PDB file of C-alpha atoms in Angstrom:
ATOM      1  CA  MET A   1      14.662   6.365  10.604  1.00  0.00           C
ATOM      2  CA  SER A   2      18.299   7.323  10.602  1.00  0.00           C
ATOM      3  CA  SER A   3      20.418   5.978   7.755  1.00  0.00           C
ATOM      4  CA  SER A   4      23.769   6.956   9.288  1.00  0.00           C
ATOM      5  CA  SER A   5      24.614   3.291   9.911  1.00  0.00           C
ATOM      6  CA  ASP A   6      23.518  -0.084   8.642  1.00  0.00           C
ATOM      7  CA  PRO A   7      20.299  -1.321  10.280  1.00  0.00           C
ATOM      8  CA  ILE A   8      20.429  -4.332  12.548  1.00  0.00           C
ATOM      9  CA  LEU A   9      17.803  -6.129  10.464  1.00  0.00           C
ATOM     10  CA  ARG A  10      16.929  -5.505   6.828  1.00  0.00           C
ATOM     11  CA  LEU A  11      14.237  -7.451   4.979  1.00  0.00           C
ATOM     12  CA  THR A  12      13.548  -7.177   1.246  1.00  0.00           C
ATOM     13  CA  SER A  13      11.333  -8.685  -1.421  1.00  0.00           C
ATOM     14  CA  SER A  14      10.468  -7.765  -4.995  1.00  0.00           C
ATOM     15  CA  ILE A  15       8.312  -8.993  -7.848  1.00  0.00           C
ATOM     16  CA  GLN A  16       7.051  -7.980 -11.281  1.00  0.00           C
ATOM     17  CA  ILE A  17       3.275  -7.777 -11.675  1.00  0.00           C
ATOM     18  CA  HIS A  18       1.684  -7.837 -15.119  1.00  0.00           C
ATOM     19  CA  ALA A  19      -0.755  -5.028 -14.419  1.00  0.00           C
ATOM     20  CA  PRO A  20      -0.890  -1.223 -14.478  1.00  0.00           C
ATOM     21  CA  LEU A  21       0.430   0.725 -11.514  1.00  0.00           C
ATOM     22  CA  ASP A  22      -3.014   2.001 -10.534  1.00  0.00           C
ATOM     23  CA  ALA A  23      -4.364  -1.541 -10.103  1.00  0.00           C
ATOM     24  CA  VAL A  24      -1.440  -2.559  -7.886  1.00  0.00           C
ATOM     25  CA  TRP A  25      -1.648   0.633  -5.838  1.00  0.00           C
ATOM     26  CA  SER A  26      -5.386   0.170  -5.292  1.00  0.00           C
ATOM     27  CA  ALA A  27      -4.949  -3.357  -3.928  1.00  0.00           C
ATOM     28  CA  LEU A  28      -2.041  -2.314  -1.719  1.00  0.00           C
ATOM     29  CA  THR A  29      -3.727   0.704  -0.138  1.00  0.00           C
ATOM     30  CA  ASP A  30      -7.344  -0.510   0.049  1.00  0.00           C
ATOM     31  CA  THR A  31      -7.220  -2.610   3.210  1.00  0.00           C
ATOM     32  CA  THR A  32     -10.701  -4.029   2.602  1.00  0.00           C
ATOM     33  CA  THR A  33      -9.115  -6.286  -0.046  1.00  0.00           C
ATOM     34  CA  TRP A  34      -6.380  -7.698   2.182  1.00  0.00           C
ATOM     35  CA  ALA A  35      -8.479 -10.560   3.545  1.00  0.00           C
ATOM     36  CA  GLU A  36      -8.816 -11.777  -0.056  1.00  0.00           C
ATOM     37  CA  TRP A  37      -5.101 -12.019  -0.810  1.00  0.00           C
ATOM     38  CA  ASN A  38      -2.799 -11.134   2.092  1.00  0.00           C
ATOM     39  CA  ARG A  39      -1.968 -14.259   4.089  1.00  0.00           C
ATOM     40  CA  PHE A  40       0.762 -12.431   6.043  1.00  0.00           C
ATOM     41  CA  VAL A  41      -1.534  -9.616   7.260  1.00  0.00           C
ATOM     42  CA  PRO A  42      -5.072 -10.928   6.702  1.00  0.00           C
ATOM     43  CA  ALA A  43      -6.735  -8.191   8.762  1.00  0.00           C
ATOM     44  CA  VAL A  44      -6.152  -4.507   9.481  1.00  0.00           C
ATOM     45  CA  THR A  45      -7.834  -2.231  12.001  1.00  0.00           C
ATOM     46  CA  ILE A  46      -7.770   1.447  11.055  1.00  0.00           C
ATOM     47  CA  ARG A  47      -7.524   3.245  14.394  1.00  0.00           C
ATOM     48  CA  GLU A  48      -7.300   6.806  13.103  1.00  0.00           C
ATOM     49  CA  GLN A  49      -7.389   8.625   9.795  1.00  0.00           C
ATOM     50  CA  PRO A  50      -6.106  12.156   9.113  1.00  0.00           C
ATOM     51  CA  GLN A  51      -8.564  14.972   9.621  1.00  0.00           C
ATOM     52  CA  PRO A  52     -10.904  14.895   6.614  1.00  0.00           C
ATOM     53  CA  PRO A  53     -11.218  18.037   4.514  1.00  0.00           C
ATOM     54  CA  SER A  54     -13.813  20.573   5.544  1.00  0.00           C
ATOM     55  CA  PRO A  55     -17.257  19.807   4.134  1.00  0.00           C
ATOM     56  CA  PRO A  56     -18.345  21.947   1.196  1.00  0.00           C
ATOM     57  CA  ARG A  57     -20.336  25.060   1.972  1.00  0.00           C
ATOM     58  CA  PRO A  58     -24.093  24.539   1.641  1.00  0.00           C
ATOM     59  CA  SER A  59     -25.539  25.594  -1.665  1.00  0.00           C
ATOM     60  CA  PRO A  60     -27.914  28.553  -1.776  1.00  0.00           C
ATOM     61  CA  THR A  61     -31.590  27.962  -1.155  1.00  0.00           C
ATOM     62  CA  PRO A  62     -33.080  26.571  -4.388  1.00  0.00           C
ATOM     63  CA  PRO A  63     -35.584  28.755  -6.221  1.00  0.00           C
ATOM     64  CA  PRO A  64     -39.282  27.961  -5.940  1.00  0.00           C
ATOM     65  CA  ALA A  65     -40.511  25.109  -8.088  1.00  0.00           C
ATOM     66  CA  THR A  66     -42.075  26.166 -11.383  1.00  0.00           C
ATOM     67  CA  ALA A  67     -43.036  24.463 -14.605  1.00  0.00           C
ATOM     68  CA  THR A  68     -39.521  25.037 -15.948  1.00  0.00           C
ATOM     69  CA  ASN A  69     -37.849  24.387 -12.598  1.00  0.00           C
ATOM     70  CA  PRO A  70     -39.392  21.220 -11.106  1.00  0.00           C
ATOM     71  CA  PRO A  71     -38.644  20.324  -7.489  1.00  0.00           C
ATOM     72  CA  THR A  72     -35.551  18.222  -6.839  1.00  0.00           C
ATOM     73  CA  ASP A  73     -36.119  14.675  -5.635  1.00  0.00           C
ATOM     74  CA  SER A  74     -33.399  14.204  -3.007  1.00  0.00           C
ATOM     75  CA  SER A  75     -34.193  10.493  -2.812  1.00  0.00           C
ATOM     76  CA  GLN A  76     -32.594  10.065  -6.252  1.00  0.00           C
ATOM     77  CA  GLU A  77     -29.222  11.348  -5.054  1.00  0.00           C
ATOM     78  CA  PRO A  78     -26.692   8.544  -4.479  1.00  0.00           C
ATOM     79  CA  PRO A  79     -25.794   7.989  -0.829  1.00  0.00           C
ATOM     80  CA  ALA A  80     -22.345   9.107   0.303  1.00  0.00           C
ATOM     81  CA  ALA A  81     -21.910   6.273   2.813  1.00  0.00           C
ATOM     82  CA  PRO A  82     -20.151   3.749   0.491  1.00  0.00           C
ATOM     83  CA  ALA A  83     -17.596   6.334  -0.609  1.00  0.00           C
ATOM     84  CA  ALA A  84     -16.978   7.355   2.993  1.00  0.00           C
ATOM     85  CA  ALA A  85     -16.532   3.732   4.052  1.00  0.00           C
ATOM     86  CA  ALA A  86     -14.026   3.105   1.257  1.00  0.00           C
ATOM     87  CA  ALA A  87     -12.047   6.211   2.187  1.00  0.00           C
ATOM     88  CA  ALA A  88     -11.975   5.148   5.833  1.00  0.00           C
ATOM     89  CA  ALA A  89     -10.229   1.892   4.877  1.00  0.00           C
ATOM     90  CA  THR A  90      -7.714   3.413   2.442  1.00  0.00           C
ATOM     91  CA  LEU A  91      -4.161   4.044   3.592  1.00  0.00           C
ATOM     92  CA  GLN A  92      -2.940   7.629   3.401  1.00  0.00           C
ATOM     93  CA  LYS A  93      -0.312   9.740   5.108  1.00  0.00           C
ATOM     94  CA  GLY A  94      -1.159   9.880   8.804  1.00  0.00           C
ATOM     95  CA  THR A  95      -3.246   6.687   8.917  1.00  0.00           C
ATOM     96  CA  ARG A  96      -2.797   4.892  12.249  1.00  0.00           C
ATOM     97  CA  MET A  97      -3.525   1.193  12.035  1.00  0.00           C
ATOM     98  CA  THR A  98      -3.039  -2.176  13.679  1.00  0.00           C
ATOM     99  CA  PHE A  99      -1.775  -5.077  11.579  1.00  0.00           C
ATOM    100  CA  HIS A 100      -3.137  -8.443  12.701  1.00  0.00           C
ATOM    101  CA  VAL A 101      -0.253 -10.631  11.592  1.00  0.00           C
ATOM    102  CA  ASN A 102      -0.101 -14.300  10.680  1.00  0.00           C
ATOM    103  CA  MET A 103       3.522 -15.337  11.182  1.00  0.00           C
ATOM    104  CA  HIS A 104       2.988 -18.589   9.240  1.00  0.00           C
ATOM    105  CA  PRO A 105       1.307 -17.388   6.023  1.00  0.00           C
ATOM    106  CA  ALA A 106       2.760 -20.123   3.820  1.00  0.00           C
ATOM    107  CA  ALA A 107       0.775 -22.674   5.829  1.00  0.00           C
ATOM    108  CA  ALA A 108      -2.495 -20.758   5.386  1.00  0.00           C
ATOM    109  CA  SER A 109      -4.921 -21.480   2.599  1.00  0.00           C
ATOM    110  CA  THR A 110      -5.358 -19.032  -0.261  1.00  0.00           C
ATOM    111  CA  ALA A 111      -9.029 -18.584   0.683  1.00  0.00           C
ATOM    112  CA  PRO A 112     -10.148 -15.363   2.411  1.00  0.00           C
ATOM    113  CA  GLN A 113      -8.573 -15.251   5.828  1.00  0.00           C
ATOM    114  CA  SER A 114      -9.922 -14.388   9.258  1.00  0.00           C
ATOM    115  CA  PHE A 115      -8.696 -13.651  12.755  1.00  0.00           C
ATOM    116  CA  ARG A 116      -8.241 -17.369  13.415  1.00  0.00           C
ATOM    117  CA  ASN A 117      -4.854 -17.131  11.652  1.00  0.00           C
ATOM    118  CA  VAL A 118      -3.612 -14.112  13.611  1.00  0.00           C
ATOM    119  CA  ASP A 119      -0.893 -14.512  16.224  1.00  0.00           C
ATOM    120  CA  ASN A 120       0.517 -10.981  16.561  1.00  0.00           C
ATOM    121  CA  HIS A 121      -0.722  -7.372  16.565  1.00  0.00           C
ATOM    122  CA  VAL A 122       1.480  -4.477  15.420  1.00  0.00           C
ATOM    123  CA  GLY A 123       0.656  -0.768  15.680  1.00  0.00           C
ATOM    124  CA  LEU A 124       1.845   1.320  12.719  1.00  0.00           C
ATOM    125  CA  VAL A 125       1.447   4.769  11.184  1.00  0.00           C
ATOM    126  CA  VAL A 126       1.785   5.774   7.518  1.00  0.00           C
ATOM    127  CA  THR A 127       4.609   8.330   7.363  1.00  0.00           C
ATOM    128  CA  GLU A 128       4.618   9.071   3.633  1.00  0.00           C
ATOM    129  CA  CYS A 129       2.277   8.357   0.751  1.00  0.00           C
ATOM    130  CA  PHE A 130       2.944   9.224  -2.893  1.00  0.00           C
ATOM    131  CA  PRO A 131       0.111   7.857  -5.066  1.00  0.00           C
ATOM    132  CA  PRO A 132       0.544   7.397  -8.825  1.00  0.00           C
ATOM    133  CA  ALA A 133       0.351  10.527 -10.917  1.00  0.00           C
ATOM    134  CA  SER A 134      -1.518  10.717 -14.188  1.00  0.00           C
ATOM    135  CA  PRO A 135       0.425   9.324 -17.181  1.00  0.00           C
ATOM    136  CA  SER A 136       0.936  12.869 -18.470  1.00  0.00           C
ATOM    137  CA  SER A 137       2.819  13.968 -15.342  1.00  0.00           C
ATOM    138  CA  PRO A 138       6.544  14.423 -16.116  1.00  0.00           C
ATOM    139  CA  SER A 139       7.642  13.107 -12.717  1.00  0.00           C
ATOM    140  CA  GLY A 140       5.350  10.101 -12.585  1.00  0.00           C
ATOM    141  CA  LEU A 141       4.739  10.798  -8.887  1.00  0.00           C
ATOM    142  CA  GLY A 142       1.456  11.894  -7.391  1.00  0.00           C
ATOM    143  CA  GLU A 143       0.856  14.568  -4.791  1.00  0.00           C
ATOM    144  CA  GLY A 144       3.926  15.061  -2.638  1.00  0.00           C
ATOM    145  CA  GLY A 145       6.368  13.976  -5.340  1.00  0.00           C
ATOM    146  CA  ASP A 146       9.004  16.067  -7.101  1.00  0.00           C
ATOM    147  CA  ALA A 147       7.057  17.916  -9.767  1.00  0.00           C
ATOM    148  CA  GLY A 148       9.955  18.328 -12.198  1.00  0.00           C
ATOM    149  CA  THR A 149       8.380  21.207 -14.077  1.00  0.00           C
ATOM    150  CA  THR A 150      11.435  22.486 -15.937  1.00  0.00           C
ATOM    151  CA  ALA A 151      11.389  22.683 -19.721  1.00  0.00           C
ATOM    152  CA  THR A 152      14.142  20.065 -19.907  1.00  0.00           C
ATOM    153  CA  ALA A 153      12.185  17.582 -17.802  1.00  0.00           C
ATOM    154  CA  THR A 154       9.072  18.138 -19.891  1.00  0.00           C
ATOM    155  CA  ALA A 155      10.952  17.636 -23.141  1.00  0.00           C
ATOM    156  CA  THR A 156      12.553  14.441 -21.845  1.00  0.00           C
ATOM    157  CA  ALA A 157       9.209  13.049 -20.713  1.00  0.00           C
ATOM    158  CA  THR A 158       7.753  13.765 -24.145  1.00  0.00           C
ATOM    159  CA  ALA A 159      10.613  12.116 -26.004  1.00  0.00           C
ATOM    160  CA  THR A 160      10.744   8.913 -23.935  1.00  0.00           C
ATOM    161  CA  PRO A 161       8.082   6.590 -22.479  1.00  0.00           C
ATOM    162  CA  THR A 162       6.888   7.848 -19.111  1.00  0.00           C
ATOM    163  CA  THR A 163       7.949   5.790 -16.103  1.00  0.00           C
ATOM    164  CA  ARG A 164       5.405   6.185 -13.321  1.00  0.00           C
ATOM    165  CA  HIS A 165       6.175   5.733  -9.641  1.00  0.00           C
ATOM    166  CA  ALA A 166       4.322   5.382  -6.357  1.00  0.00           C
ATOM    167  CA  ARG A 167       5.534   4.879  -2.807  1.00  0.00           C
ATOM    168  CA  ILE A 168       4.079   4.310   0.639  1.00  0.00           C
ATOM    169  CA  THR A 169       5.971   4.024   3.931  1.00  0.00           C
ATOM    170  CA  TRP A 170       4.831   3.038   7.387  1.00  0.00           C
ATOM    171  CA  ALA A 171       6.655   2.840  10.714  1.00  0.00           C
ATOM    172  CA  ASN A 172       5.940   1.623  14.221  1.00  0.00           C
ATOM    173  CA  ASP A 173       3.475   3.835  16.077  1.00  0.00           C
ATOM    174  CA  THR A 174       4.803   5.068  19.420  1.00  0.00           C
ATOM    175  CA  THR A 175       1.280   5.962  20.574  1.00  0.00           C
ATOM    176  CA  PHE A 176       0.351   2.286  20.237  1.00  0.00           C
ATOM    177  CA  GLN A 177       3.432   0.566  21.660  1.00  0.00           C
ATOM    178  CA  GLY A 178       4.521   3.111  24.271  1.00  0.00           C
ATOM    179  CA  ARG A 179       7.747   5.089  24.558  1.00  0.00           C
ATOM    180  CA  VAL A 180       9.737   2.352  26.292  1.00  0.00           C
ATOM    181  CA  MET A 181       9.029  -0.249  23.615  1.00  0.00           C
ATOM    182  CA  ALA A 182       9.626   2.333  20.885  1.00  0.00           C
ATOM    183  CA  ALA A 183      13.079   2.989  22.339  1.00  0.00           C
ATOM    184  CA  LEU A 184      13.860  -0.735  22.228  1.00  0.00           C
ATOM    185  CA  LEU A 185      12.619  -1.394  18.685  1.00  0.00           C
ATOM    186  CA  SER A 186      12.075   0.929  15.735  1.00  0.00           C
ATOM    187  CA  ALA A 187      10.938  -0.301  12.339  1.00  0.00           C
ATOM    188  CA  GLU A 188      10.153   1.266   8.983  1.00  0.00           C
ATOM    189  CA  ARG A 189       8.785  -0.394   5.857  1.00  0.00           C
ATOM    190  CA  VAL A 190       8.770   1.034   2.331  1.00  0.00           C
ATOM    191  CA  HIS A 191       6.850  -0.091  -0.755  1.00  0.00           C
ATOM    192  CA  GLU A 192       8.261   1.273  -4.022  1.00  0.00           C
ATOM    193  CA  LEU A 193       6.188   0.734  -7.185  1.00  0.00           C
ATOM    194  CA  VAL A 194       7.459   1.466 -10.702  1.00  0.00           C
ATOM    195  CA  GLU A 195       5.379   1.083 -13.856  1.00  0.00           C
ATOM    196  CA  ARG A 196       7.265   0.247 -17.051  1.00  0.00           C
ATOM    197  CA  GLU A 197       6.541  -0.676 -20.638  1.00  0.00           C
ATOM    198  CA  VAL A 198       8.195  -3.912 -21.758  1.00  0.00           C
ATOM    199  CA  VAL A 199       8.286  -5.672 -25.112  1.00  0.00           C
ATOM    200  CA  ASP A 200       7.217  -9.307 -25.207  1.00  0.00           C
ATOM    201  CA  ASP A 201      10.006 -11.356 -26.832  1.00  0.00           C
ATOM    202  CA  THR A 202       7.504 -13.775 -28.366  1.00  0.00           C
ATOM    203  CA  THR A 203       4.811 -11.478 -29.749  1.00  0.00           C
ATOM    204  CA  GLY A 204       6.748  -8.234 -30.036  1.00  0.00           C
ATOM    205  CA  ARG A 205       3.856  -6.434 -28.368  1.00  0.00           C
ATOM    206  CA  THR A 206       4.378  -3.752 -25.734  1.00  0.00           C
ATOM    207  CA  ARG A 207       2.675  -4.280 -22.398  1.00  0.00           C
ATOM    208  CA  VAL A 208       2.638  -2.522 -19.054  1.00  0.00           C
ATOM    209  CA  VAL A 209       4.099  -4.100 -15.920  1.00  0.00           C
ATOM    210  CA  THR A 210       4.607  -2.839 -12.381  1.00  0.00           C
ATOM    211  CA  GLU A 211       7.761  -3.658 -10.454  1.00  0.00           C
ATOM    212  CA  VAL A 212       7.153  -3.866  -6.709  1.00  0.00           C
ATOM    213  CA  THR A 213      10.024  -3.634  -4.243  1.00  0.00           C
ATOM    214  CA  ASN A 214       9.506  -3.478  -0.506  1.00  0.00           C
ATOM    215  CA  TRP A 215      11.977  -3.428   2.319  1.00  0.00           C
ATOM    216  CA  GLU A 216      11.924  -3.064   6.083  1.00  0.00           C
ATOM    217  CA  VAL A 217      14.690  -1.933   8.419  1.00  0.00           C
ATOM    218  CA  GLN A 218      14.719  -2.465  12.172  1.00  0.00           C
ATOM    219  CA  ASP A 219      16.950  -0.966  14.848  1.00  0.00           C
ATOM    220  CA  GLY A 220      17.162  -1.028  18.631  1.00  0.00           C
ATOM    221  CA  TYR A 221      18.120  -3.707  21.145  1.00  0.00           C
ATOM    222  CA  LEU A 222      15.084  -5.847  20.376  1.00  0.00           C
ATOM    223  CA  ALA A 223      15.999  -5.893  16.682  1.00  0.00           C
ATOM    224  CA  TYR A 224      18.788  -8.345  17.575  1.00  0.00           C
ATOM    225  CA  VAL A 225      16.194 -10.654  19.135  1.00  0.00           C
ATOM    226  CA  VAL A 226      13.867 -10.327  16.135  1.00  0.00           C
ATOM    227  CA  LYS A 227      16.736 -11.055  13.745  1.00  0.00           C
ATOM    228  CA  TRP A 228      17.867 -14.129  15.676  1.00  0.00           C
ATOM    229  CA  MET A 229      14.426 -15.612  16.323  1.00  0.00           C
ATOM    230  CA  PHE A 230      12.382 -14.519  13.298  1.00  0.00           C
ATOM    231  CA  GLY A 231      14.751 -13.176  10.625  1.00  0.00           C
ATOM    232  CA  ALA A 232      14.520 -16.139   8.243  1.00  0.00           C
ATOM    233  CA  ARG A 233      10.769 -16.485   8.720  1.00  0.00           C
ATOM    234  CA  LEU A 234      10.163 -12.794   8.083  1.00  0.00           C
ATOM    235  CA  GLU A 235      12.148 -13.013   4.840  1.00  0.00           C
ATOM    236  CA  GLU A 236       9.843 -15.836   3.741  1.00  0.00           C
ATOM    237  CA  ASN A 237       6.778 -13.863   4.833  1.00  0.00           C
ATOM    238  CA  PHE A 238       7.861 -10.830   2.815  1.00  0.00           C
ATOM    239  CA  ARG A 239       8.166 -13.013  -0.283  1.00  0.00           C
ATOM    240  CA  CYS A 240       4.714 -14.401   0.459  1.00  0.00           C
ATOM    241  CA  TRP A 241       3.343 -10.829   0.672  1.00  0.00           C
ATOM    242  CA  VAL A 242       4.440  -9.810  -2.836  1.00  0.00           C
ATOM    243  CA  GLN A 243       3.509 -13.184  -4.359  1.00  0.00           C
ATOM    244  CA  ASP A 244      -0.001 -12.886  -2.930  1.00  0.00           C
ATOM    245  CA  LEU A 245      -0.282  -9.301  -4.192  1.00  0.00           C
ATOM    246  CA  LYS A 246       0.780 -10.420  -7.674  1.00  0.00           C
ATOM    247  CA  GLY A 247      -1.717 -13.285  -7.760  1.00  0.00           C
ATOM    248  CA  PHE A 248      -4.592 -11.081  -6.619  1.00  0.00           C
ATOM    249  CA  VAL A 249      -3.965  -8.170  -8.996  1.00  0.00           C
ATOM    250  CA  GLU A 250      -3.264 -10.345 -12.032  1.00  0.00           C
ATOM    251  CA  GLY A 251      -6.406 -12.336 -11.255  1.00  0.00           C
ATOM    252  CA  GLN A 252      -8.395  -9.104 -11.254  1.00  0.00           C
ATOM    253  CA  GLN A 253      -6.891  -8.137 -14.611  1.00  0.00           C
ATOM    254  CA  THR A 254      -7.861 -11.500 -16.102  1.00  0.00           C
ATOM    255  CA  GLN A 255     -11.448 -11.096 -14.889  1.00  0.00           C
ATOM    256  CA  LYS A 256     -11.595  -7.635 -16.456  1.00  0.00           C
ATOM    257  CA  GLY A 257     -10.309  -8.975 -19.759  1.00  0.00           C
ATOM    258  CA  GLY A 258      -6.781  -7.647 -19.384  1.00  0.00           C
ATOM    259  CA  VAL A 259      -3.836  -9.505 -20.896  1.00  0.00           C
ATOM    260  CA  VAL A 260      -1.630 -11.265 -18.351  1.00  0.00           C
ATOM    261  CA  ALA A 261       1.314 -13.155 -19.804  1.00  0.00           C
TER     262      ALA A 261
END
């Protein structure tokens, strides 16, 4: 989306989650969890995923079974279906999806949601996806990020605590809404995640937190209508989104024995 001028509508929300970046990223990108925490978008339909990588080449024919080389029992191999199902529901660059939106999430219960709360359907596509890098990465960004491989960057990362980042962006999908509607309303939403180490003022202990900031910009003639009719409600819904994400992830950390202050 062009940034040459101020957008007609801009929505923002932010929150600090007492959990590692990887836990927050997993909840945000694994859409199978959304019914458990996301009152704003309690359901997602993945319409298309990027072309999966080519399957591995078949291994050579195994040698004949002998006393030192017993036959392989293929029934003991774990099935690949669960992993494939999880991947099919995980957001990545190029994912085309439909958000089933509840425009009144604050009135919904915190229990797992269903389609009974949905009153709008929005077609979107993930336009960029930068997952968290390993803690040893100088840039803190996963694949697609700025690698920062210079000696200076490496020395700086070694001398100071590593700040890790992740980001995912989605925009309205013209293949879903049609060219005419796309010309009348364009929207883009960004989630920026930053992991930091903070010192607890009471205990003096260092703990890891993740700061989540998300914003959406809308342009086009219909953006004026959205701003006038739904601007205040959408601001509230964005706050609800990050609050629900915080509650879900911190609850998971508590169940796993993590420290949540």
